[in-house]
Tab-separated table of C-alpha atoms in Angstrom:
chain	number	residue	atom	x	y	z
A	222	MET	CA	12.502	18.221	35.456
A	223	ASP	CA	14.432	19.843	32.420
A	224	ALA	CA	11.525	20.705	30.179
A	225	ARG	CA	14.035	20.893	26.925
A	226	ASN	CA	14.813	17.157	26.484
A	227	ILE	CA	11.220	15.218	27.002
A	228	GLY	CA	10.262	15.486	23.230
A	229	LEU	CA	8.107	18.398	24.201
A	230	ARG	CA	5.864	16.150	26.240
A	231	ASN	CA	3.278	18.538	27.915
A	232	ILE	CA	4.225	21.912	26.324
A	233	GLU	CA	1.482	23.460	25.111
A	234	VAL	CA	2.619	25.118	21.466
A	235	ALA	CA	-0.627	26.318	20.038
A	236	ASP	CA	-3.948	26.397	20.081
A	237	THR	CA	-6.464	24.104	18.049
A	238	LYS	CA	-10.106	23.460	17.403
A	239	ILE	CA	-9.884	20.486	15.987
A	240	CYS	CA	-9.170	17.700	18.591
A	241	SER	CA	-8.990	17.188	22.198
A	242	ILE	CA	-7.449	14.744	24.515
A	243	ASP	CA	-7.987	14.028	28.002
A	244	GLY	CA	-5.173	11.637	28.762
A	245	GLU	CA	-6.320	11.273	32.629
A	246	ASN	CA	-9.611	9.886	31.673
A	247	GLY	CA	-9.091	8.545	28.414
A	248	LYS	CA	-11.409	10.956	26.394
A	249	LEU	CA	-10.667	11.430	22.662
A	250	ILE	CA	-12.822	14.302	20.949
A	251	TYR	CA	-12.821	15.175	17.363
A	252	ARG	CA	-14.374	18.535	16.921
A	253	GLY	CA	-16.670	18.314	20.245
A	254	PHE	CA	-17.579	15.078	19.266
A	255	ASP	CA	-16.636	11.849	21.366
A	256	ILE	CA	-14.554	9.223	19.376
A	257	LEU	CA	-17.077	6.326	20.874
A	258	ASP	CA	-20.238	8.250	19.341
A	259	LEU	CA	-18.466	8.520	15.924
A	260	VAL	CA	-17.772	5.095	15.685
A	261	ASN	CA	-21.090	3.854	16.605
A	262	HIS	CA	-23.015	6.157	14.776
A	263	SER	CA	-20.998	7.891	11.690
A	264	THR	CA	-18.814	6.845	8.722
A	265	PHE	CA	-15.450	7.697	7.752
A	266	GLU	CA	-16.269	10.064	5.004
A	267	GLU	CA	-18.491	11.871	7.712
A	268	THR	CA	-16.062	12.138	10.168
A	269	SER	CA	-13.482	13.416	7.458
A	270	TYR	CA	-16.008	16.171	6.894
A	271	LEU	CA	-16.476	17.061	10.331
A	272	LEU	CA	-12.689	17.301	10.895
A	273	LEU	CA	-12.240	19.694	7.557
A	274	PHE	CA	-15.301	22.051	8.152
A	275	GLY	CA	-15.690	21.713	12.018
A	276	GLU	CA	-19.632	20.633	11.865
A	277	LEU	CA	-21.452	17.504	10.803
A	278	PRO	CA	-22.790	17.500	7.188
A	279	SER	CA	-26.479	17.795	5.936
A	280	PRO	CA	-27.506	14.731	4.083
A	281	GLU	CA	-26.832	16.794	0.944
A	282	GLN	CA	-23.615	17.914	2.209
A	283	LEU	CA	-22.583	14.551	2.773
A	284	ALA	CA	-23.640	13.167	-0.461
A	285	ASP	CA	-21.371	15.945	-2.163
A	286	PHE	CA	-18.746	15.279	-0.084
A	287	GLY	CA	-18.625	11.708	-0.894
A	288	ARG	CA	-19.155	12.311	-4.813
A	289	ARG	CA	-16.004	14.833	-4.537
A	290	LEU	CA	-14.170	12.217	-2.802
A	291	ARG	CA	-15.241	9.335	-5.697
A	292	GLU	CA	-14.309	12.075	-8.327
A	293	ALA	CA	-10.828	12.679	-6.910
A	294	ARG	CA	-9.911	9.113	-6.807
A	295	ASP	CA	-7.982	8.648	-9.916
A	296	ILE	CA	-4.184	8.547	-9.887
A	297	PRO	CA	-2.140	10.447	-12.696
A	298	GLU	CA	-1.324	8.110	-15.094
A	299	PRO	CA	2.370	9.340	-15.033
A	300	MET	CA	2.706	8.647	-11.566
A	301	ILE	CA	1.680	5.102	-12.103
A	302	LYS	CA	4.268	4.777	-14.739
A	303	ASN	CA	6.916	6.142	-12.090
A	304	MET	CA	5.768	3.778	-9.356
A	305	LYS	CA	5.870	0.719	-12.167
A	306	ASN	CA	9.655	1.877	-12.533
A	307	ARG	CA	10.629	1.811	-8.943
A	308	PRO	CA	12.605	-0.988	-7.064
A	309	LYS	CA	10.192	-3.628	-6.326
A	310	ARG	CA	11.782	-3.722	-2.933
A	311	ALA	CA	10.805	-0.455	-2.061
A	312	GLN	CA	9.039	0.696	1.325
A	313	PRO	CA	5.363	1.515	0.775
A	314	MET	CA	5.982	4.297	3.281
A	315	ASP	CA	8.436	5.912	1.348
A	316	VAL	CA	6.392	5.434	-1.908
A	317	LEU	CA	3.751	7.161	-0.540
A	318	GLN	CA	5.759	10.208	0.799
A	319	SER	CA	7.465	10.757	-2.749
A	320	CYS	CA	4.087	10.068	-4.407
A	321	ALA	CA	2.396	12.890	-2.045
A	322	ALA	CA	4.689	15.468	-2.673
A	323	GLU	CA	4.670	14.470	-6.591
A	324	LEU	CA	0.848	15.317	-6.349
A	325	ALA	CA	2.077	19.145	-6.418
A	326	GLU	CA	2.846	18.788	-10.144
A	327	TYR	CA	-0.599	17.735	-11.275
A	328	ASP	CA	-2.209	20.681	-9.426
A	329	LEU	CA	-2.934	23.003	-12.074
A	330	ASN	CA	-4.108	25.709	-9.529
A	331	ILE	CA	-0.917	25.289	-7.285
A	332	GLU	CA	-0.412	29.288	-7.217
A	333	ASP	CA	-3.995	29.576	-5.545
A	334	ASN	CA	-3.615	29.907	-1.988
A	335	SER	CA	-7.434	30.477	-1.035
A	336	LYS	CA	-8.719	28.502	1.643
A	337	GLU	CA	-11.104	27.162	-0.785
A	338	ALA	CA	-7.973	25.922	-2.879
A	339	HIS	CA	-6.391	24.127	0.134
A	340	THR	CA	-10.045	22.427	0.759
A	341	ARG	CA	-10.259	21.072	-2.820
A	342	ARG	CA	-6.502	19.838	-2.069
A	343	ALA	CA	-7.544	18.344	0.912
A	344	ILE	CA	-10.393	16.237	-0.430
A	345	SER	CA	-8.208	15.332	-3.259
A	346	LEU	CA	-5.417	13.982	-0.908
A	347	ILE	CA	-7.852	12.206	1.035
A	348	ALA	CA	-9.329	10.416	-1.723
A	349	LYS	CA	-5.807	9.826	-3.297
A	350	ILE	CA	-3.596	8.557	-0.541
A	351	PRO	CA	-5.508	5.213	-0.524
A	352	ALA	CA	-5.632	4.752	-4.397
A	353	ILE	CA	-1.551	5.305	-4.360
A	354	VAL	CA	-1.367	2.732	-1.208
A	355	ALA	CA	-3.447	0.261	-3.162
A	356	ALA	CA	-1.607	0.707	-6.598
A	357	TRP	CA	1.950	0.371	-4.910
A	358	SER	CA	0.971	-3.027	-3.214
A	359	ARG	CA	-0.444	-4.402	-6.615
A	360	ILE	CA	2.573	-2.964	-8.690
A	361	ARG	CA	4.924	-4.715	-6.317
A	362	SER	CA	3.498	-7.796	-6.646
A	363	GLY	CA	3.214	-7.759	-10.264
A	364	GLN	CA	-0.436	-7.473	-10.225
A	365	HIS	CA	-2.412	-4.727	-12.485
A	366	VAL	CA	-3.731	-1.369	-10.584
A	367	ILE	CA	-7.584	-1.721	-9.906
A	368	ASP	CA	-9.504	1.495	-11.143
A	369	PRO	CA	-11.593	2.870	-8.287
A	370	MET	CA	-15.284	1.793	-7.976
A	371	GLU	CA	-17.829	4.144	-9.320
A	372	GLU	CA	-19.930	3.629	-5.924
A	373	GLY	CA	-19.301	2.541	-2.506
A	374	SER	CA	-17.959	3.790	0.704
A	375	HIS	CA	-14.191	4.893	1.219
A	376	ALA	CA	-13.155	1.844	3.245
A	377	ALA	CA	-14.804	-0.540	0.670
A	378	ASN	CA	-13.447	1.193	-2.084
A	379	PHE	CA	-9.964	0.896	-0.913
A	380	LEU	CA	-9.948	-3.049	-0.011
A	381	TYR	CA	-11.389	-3.132	-3.298
A	382	MET	CA	-8.419	-1.379	-4.736
A	383	LEU	CA	-6.187	-3.416	-2.802
A	384	ARG	CA	-7.675	-6.775	-3.267
A	385	GLY	CA	-9.141	-6.578	-6.720
A	386	VAL	CA	-12.145	-7.982	-5.443
A	387	GLU	CA	-15.246	-6.432	-3.771
A	388	PRO	CA	-14.745	-6.836	0.114
A	389	THR	CA	-17.798	-8.206	2.327
A	390	ALA	CA	-19.661	-6.062	4.042
A	391	LYS	CA	-18.422	-6.902	7.564
A	392	ASP	CA	-14.510	-6.242	6.183
A	393	ALA	CA	-15.634	-2.843	4.985
A	394	LYS	CA	-17.280	-2.094	8.345
A	395	VAL	CA	-13.944	-3.322	10.247
A	396	MET	CA	-12.091	-1.114	7.902
A	397	ASP	CA	-14.291	2.014	8.618
A	398	VAL	CA	-13.947	1.972	11.865
A	399	CYS	CA	-10.709	1.498	12.039
A	400	LEU	CA	-10.080	4.606	9.896
A	401	ILE	CA	-12.424	6.576	12.031
A	402	LEU	CA	-10.179	5.778	15.142
A	403	HIS	CA	-6.895	6.860	13.188
A	404	ALA	CA	-8.149	9.772	11.392
A	405	GLU	CA	-6.778	12.358	14.091
A	406	HIS	CA	-5.116	12.539	17.234
A	407	SER	CA	-4.142	16.205	17.885
A	408	PHE	CA	-0.362	17.266	17.948
A	409	ASN	CA	0.845	13.746	17.598
A	410	ALA	CA	4.611	13.910	15.821
A	411	SER	CA	3.343	13.685	12.468
A	412	THR	CA	0.305	16.415	12.596
A	413	PHE	CA	2.867	18.464	14.564
A	414	ALA	CA	5.388	17.719	11.656
A	415	ALA	CA	2.825	19.186	9.235
A	416	ARG	CA	1.706	21.900	11.185
A	417	GLU	CA	5.515	23.194	11.202
A	418	ILE	CA	6.205	22.772	7.696
A	419	SER	CA	3.005	24.473	6.923
A	420	SER	CA	4.213	27.423	9.037
A	421	THR	CA	6.715	28.046	6.576
A	422	ARG	CA	4.064	28.736	3.928
A	423	ALA	CA	5.112	25.566	2.316
A	424	SER	CA	2.695	23.689	0.154
A	425	ILE	CA	0.020	21.135	1.511
A	426	TYR	CA	1.826	18.362	-0.430
A	427	ALA	CA	4.930	18.972	1.366
A	428	ALA	CA	3.031	19.069	4.621
A	429	VAL	CA	1.702	15.988	4.219
A	430	SER	CA	4.722	14.096	2.779
A	431	GLY	CA	6.778	15.397	5.742
A	432	ALA	CA	3.579	13.854	8.061
A	433	ILE	CA	4.045	10.686	6.282
A	434	GLY	CA	8.092	10.631	6.709
A	435	ALA	CA	7.229	11.207	10.424
A	436	LEU	CA	4.751	8.563	10.488
A	437	SER	CA	6.951	6.151	9.120
A	438	GLY	CA	8.812	5.657	12.274
A	439	GLU	CA	8.357	2.801	14.580
A	440	LEU	CA	7.900	4.926	17.539
A	441	HIS	CA	4.829	6.412	15.881
A	442	GLY	CA	3.125	4.961	12.964
A	443	GLY	CA	5.243	1.864	12.702
A	444	ALA	CA	4.564	0.674	15.957
A	445	ASN	CA	1.775	-1.890	15.034
A	446	VAL	CA	4.054	-3.564	12.378
A	447	GLN	CA	6.239	-4.080	15.580
A	448	VAL	CA	3.628	-5.454	17.544
A	449	MET	CA	2.846	-8.292	14.685
A	450	LYS	CA	6.272	-9.218	14.680
A	451	MET	CA	6.011	-9.648	18.282
A	452	LEU	CA	2.926	-11.669	17.701
A	453	LEU	CA	4.405	-13.944	15.161
A	454	GLU	CA	7.642	-14.431	17.311
A	455	VAL	CA	5.424	-15.588	20.299
A	456	GLY	CA	3.813	-17.617	17.884
A	457	ASP	CA	1.456	-19.436	20.648
A	458	PRO	CA	-0.629	-18.438	23.564
A	459	ALA	CA	1.133	-20.524	26.006
A	460	ASN	CA	4.471	-18.601	25.399
A	461	VAL	CA	3.182	-15.155	26.153
A	462	GLU	CA	3.997	-15.146	29.941
A	463	LYS	CA	7.518	-16.262	29.448
A	464	TRP	CA	8.324	-14.260	26.389
A	465	VAL	CA	6.816	-10.862	27.671
A	466	ALA	CA	8.872	-11.365	31.137
A	467	GLY	CA	12.214	-12.238	29.490
A	468	ARG	CA	11.466	-8.924	26.761
A	469	LEU	CA	10.871	-6.788	30.029
A	470	ALA	CA	13.660	-8.045	32.128
A	471	SER	CA	16.425	-7.389	29.526
A	472	GLY	CA	15.307	-3.834	29.290
A	473	GLY	CA	12.910	-4.116	26.185
A	474	ARG	CA	9.833	-2.833	25.394
A	475	ILE	CA	6.494	-4.525	24.434
A	476	MET	CA	5.216	-2.479	21.740
A	477	GLY	CA	1.485	-1.373	21.590
A	478	MET	CA	1.501	-0.821	25.437
A	479	GLY	CA	1.906	2.940	27.181
A	480	HIS	CA	1.350	6.150	25.583
A	481	ALA	CA	2.923	9.606	25.738
A	482	VAL	CA	-0.720	11.300	26.522
A	483	TYR	CA	-2.968	8.480	28.121
A	484	ARG	CA	-2.784	7.689	31.959
A	485	THR	CA	-5.384	4.786	31.136
A	486	THR	CA	-6.304	2.662	28.475
A	487	ASP	CA	-6.336	4.562	25.093
A	488	PRO	CA	-10.023	4.410	24.019
A	489	ARG	CA	-9.316	3.600	20.852
A	490	ALA	CA	-7.547	0.410	21.806
A	491	ASP	CA	-10.998	-0.720	23.491
A	492	ILE	CA	-12.868	-0.710	20.490
A	493	LEU	CA	-10.091	-2.459	18.596
A	494	SER	CA	-9.930	-5.071	21.110
A	495	ARG	CA	-13.436	-5.875	20.628
A	496	LEU	CA	-12.605	-5.736	16.554
A	497	SER	CA	-9.778	-8.112	16.912
A	498	LYS	CA	-11.531	-10.521	19.162
A	499	ALA	CA	-14.539	-10.612	16.467
A	500	ILE	CA	-12.303	-10.909	13.504
A	501	SER	CA	-10.326	-13.726	15.206
A	502	GLU	CA	-12.909	-15.868	16.271
A	503	GLU	CA	-14.441	-15.450	12.665
A	504	LYS	CA	-11.005	-16.533	10.970
A	505	GLY	CA	-10.307	-19.100	13.592
A	506	ASN	CA	-6.845	-17.788	14.446
A	507	LYS	CA	-5.046	-17.120	18.078
A	508	TRP	CA	-3.754	-13.742	17.174
A	509	TYR	CA	-6.383	-12.163	19.728
A	510	GLU	CA	-5.774	-14.591	22.569
A	511	ILE	CA	-1.881	-13.818	22.111
A	512	THR	CA	-2.309	-10.188	22.138
A	513	GLU	CA	-4.961	-10.146	25.184
A	514	ARG	CA	-2.680	-12.574	27.082
A	515	ALA	CA	0.625	-9.818	26.146
A	516	GLU	CA	-1.863	-6.993	27.195
A	517	ARG	CA	-2.241	-8.854	30.675
A	518	ALA	CA	1.282	-9.963	30.862
A	519	THR	CA	2.700	-6.864	30.622
A	520	LYS	CA	0.439	-5.329	32.917
A	521	LYS	CA	1.130	-7.704	35.871
A	522	TRP	CA	4.952	-7.581	35.195
A	523	MET	CA	5.142	-3.892	35.342
A	524	ILE	CA	2.988	-3.805	38.686
A	525	GLU	CA	5.055	-6.391	40.273
A	526	ASN	CA	8.537	-5.298	39.397
A	527	LYS	CA	8.075	-1.263	38.412
A	528	GLY	CA	5.131	-0.595	40.502
A	529	GLN	CA	3.888	0.995	37.558
A	530	ALA	CA	0.686	0.948	35.859
A	531	ILE	CA	0.684	0.632	31.754
A	532	TYR	CA	-2.146	0.464	29.209
A	533	PRO	CA	-2.647	-0.774	25.447
A	534	ASN	CA	-2.611	2.013	22.886
A	535	VAL	CA	-3.989	2.058	19.751
A	536	ASP	CA	-1.275	-0.190	17.901
A	537	LEU	CA	-1.372	-3.347	19.890
A	538	TYR	CA	-4.995	-4.730	18.452
A	539	SER	CA	-4.891	-3.049	15.362
A	540	ALA	CA	-2.061	-5.182	14.173
A	541	SER	CA	-4.045	-8.196	14.710
A	542	ILE	CA	-6.742	-7.137	12.897
A	543	TYR	CA	-5.083	-6.067	9.576
A	544	TYR	CA	-3.243	-9.445	9.710
A	545	SER	CA	-6.606	-11.618	9.986
A	546	MET	CA	-7.868	-9.632	7.157
A	547	GLY	CA	-4.951	-10.648	4.940
A	548	ILE	CA	-3.210	-7.166	4.647
A	549	PRO	CA	0.468	-7.347	4.289
A	550	MET	CA	2.080	-6.076	7.783
A	551	ASP	CA	4.309	-3.819	5.726
A	552	LEU	CA	0.998	-1.944	4.792
A	553	ASN	CA	-0.231	-1.548	8.230
A	554	THR	CA	1.489	2.262	8.246
A	555	PRO	CA	0.410	3.211	4.898
A	556	ILE	CA	-3.138	2.498	6.097
A	557	PHE	CA	-2.523	4.492	9.459
A	558	ALA	CA	-1.706	7.168	6.540
A	559	VAL	CA	-4.947	6.470	4.480
A	560	SER	CA	-6.764	7.513	7.717
A	561	ARG	CA	-4.808	10.305	9.316
A	562	ILE	CA	-4.922	12.402	6.213
A	563	SER	CA	-8.113	13.557	7.203
A	564	GLY	CA	-6.140	15.163	10.303
A	565	TRP	CA	-3.072	16.249	8.664
A	566	ALA	CA	-5.234	18.457	6.169
A	567	SER	CA	-7.793	19.676	8.626
A	568	HIS	CA	-4.434	20.570	10.683
A	569	VAL	CA	-2.424	22.363	7.714
A	570	ILE	CA	-5.630	24.600	6.706
A	571	GLU	CA	-6.370	25.501	10.550
A	572	GLU	CA	-2.407	26.441	10.457
A	573	LYS	CA	-2.222	28.140	7.082
A	574	PHE	CA	-5.248	30.530	7.756
A	575	ALA	CA	-4.876	31.096	11.606
A	576	GLU	CA	-8.241	29.610	12.345
A	577	ALA	CA	-7.166	29.177	16.151
A	578	ALA	CA	-4.910	31.891	16.332
A	579	PRO	CA	-4.728	35.686	15.890
A	580	LYS	CA	-2.370	35.076	12.799
A	581	PRO	CA	-0.044	32.554	11.260
A	582	ALA	CA	3.568	32.076	12.700
A	583	LEU	CA	6.521	30.676	11.438
A	584	TYR	CA	7.341	27.866	13.952
A	585	ARG	CA	10.911	28.704	15.429
A	586	PRO	CA	11.789	26.946	18.771
A	587	LYS	CA	15.155	27.919	20.490
A	588	ALA	CA	17.468	25.180	21.473
A	589	VAL	CA	20.031	25.635	24.460
A	590	TYR	CA	23.797	25.075	23.425
A	591	ILE	CA	25.851	22.875	25.543
A	592	GLY	CA	28.654	22.050	22.579
A	593	ARG	CA	32.229	23.226	22.736
A	594	TYR	CA	32.726	26.339	24.119
A	595	CYS	CA	36.504	28.105	23.946
A	596	GLY	CA	35.219	31.704	25.675
A	597	PRO	CA	33.104	34.891	24.063
A	598	MET	CA	35.786	34.973	21.173
A	599	GLY	CA	35.066	31.812	19.999
A	600	CYS	CA	37.433	28.869	19.282
A	601	GLU	CA	40.981	29.330	17.367
A	602	TYR	CA	40.961	28.098	13.652
A	603	VAL	CA	44.355	26.271	12.963
A	604	PRO	CA	44.751	25.532	9.374
A	605	LEU	CA	44.487	22.142	8.328
A	606	GLY	CA	48.604	21.886	7.768
A	607	GLU	CA	49.520	23.076	10.987
A	608	ARG	CA	46.957	20.678	13.402
A	609	LYS	CA	48.451	17.745	15.169
A	610	GLN	CA	47.599	14.246	14.572
A	611	VAL	CA	45.157	12.817	17.150
A	612	ALA	CA	46.756	9.827	18.641
């Protein structure tokens, strides 16, 4: 196989101590800890601390980390004014990307390139990204921006700033689990973008802004939006099998099915499936049933027609969870960023300070040129006035 044109799949480009994925067995490990253990026993705050510092915190360390997050949640007032001047039709991911870069302007110690300074910036970004997402959601809807809660979990505060009312304990827990599951996933497209930008010695704000841009694409973070659009188009559980068969037979894709790394079920999808079922039953809606039938129908069609096994990924069930919680569809990808900022920041620090490499190195891959060739002397340049008109 030509290794050049496969999107770097299975090409090892760097070492990392942050995350390990076993695609054959469906295992996801953060800093040595299985994602299932973290979901069952941890919180997003503790998981973020683990990703940033490499160890689980003591009670005192976690309390201090939570305090630092709470103190960093406020968005600069000029940034809010800027958001209010933006067209209300602006896409949330575009707003978030520009705001992440804009935060550099409010860093009074931007010239400090120490690891301590980068850790401070990482904590600030983890705190502010959800506040930006919530603020823009309310601004574009003509609502006032909500100040953060003085107490409460990271997940609960985000829902509060988004909705304007304190969330139920159940909703806060569902969001907390979703944030843990999306916090890190090794060298995915957005994380690789962040690391590549960091390798140039650009700021963490530039790296995170670039990562948000990569995440916005429908083949990465935007996939769960496409899943929800699919569910809405299907409309009824009775329509699933015919709809899926028609889409696949015409050469289309079922978003939320298949993964570039996993050769079995994405471990995150198993957890999200159970959450989707529980919240659909609680809300009395059909979205879990349609999703589950779509999974089964896709697996069946692929085996019967392609002889291939296919499995759900993280996007398939997260779409119905957020929709059932009353969250606008176009916030699905920004919520992904609310979580993944912990992973991005950890990778930026690892890259900048060569924590898994002998020394920092600029990413500069080589390409094979296959374009026009006129010989070793190059093509002859013909002045504009002497060129023949092409028929």
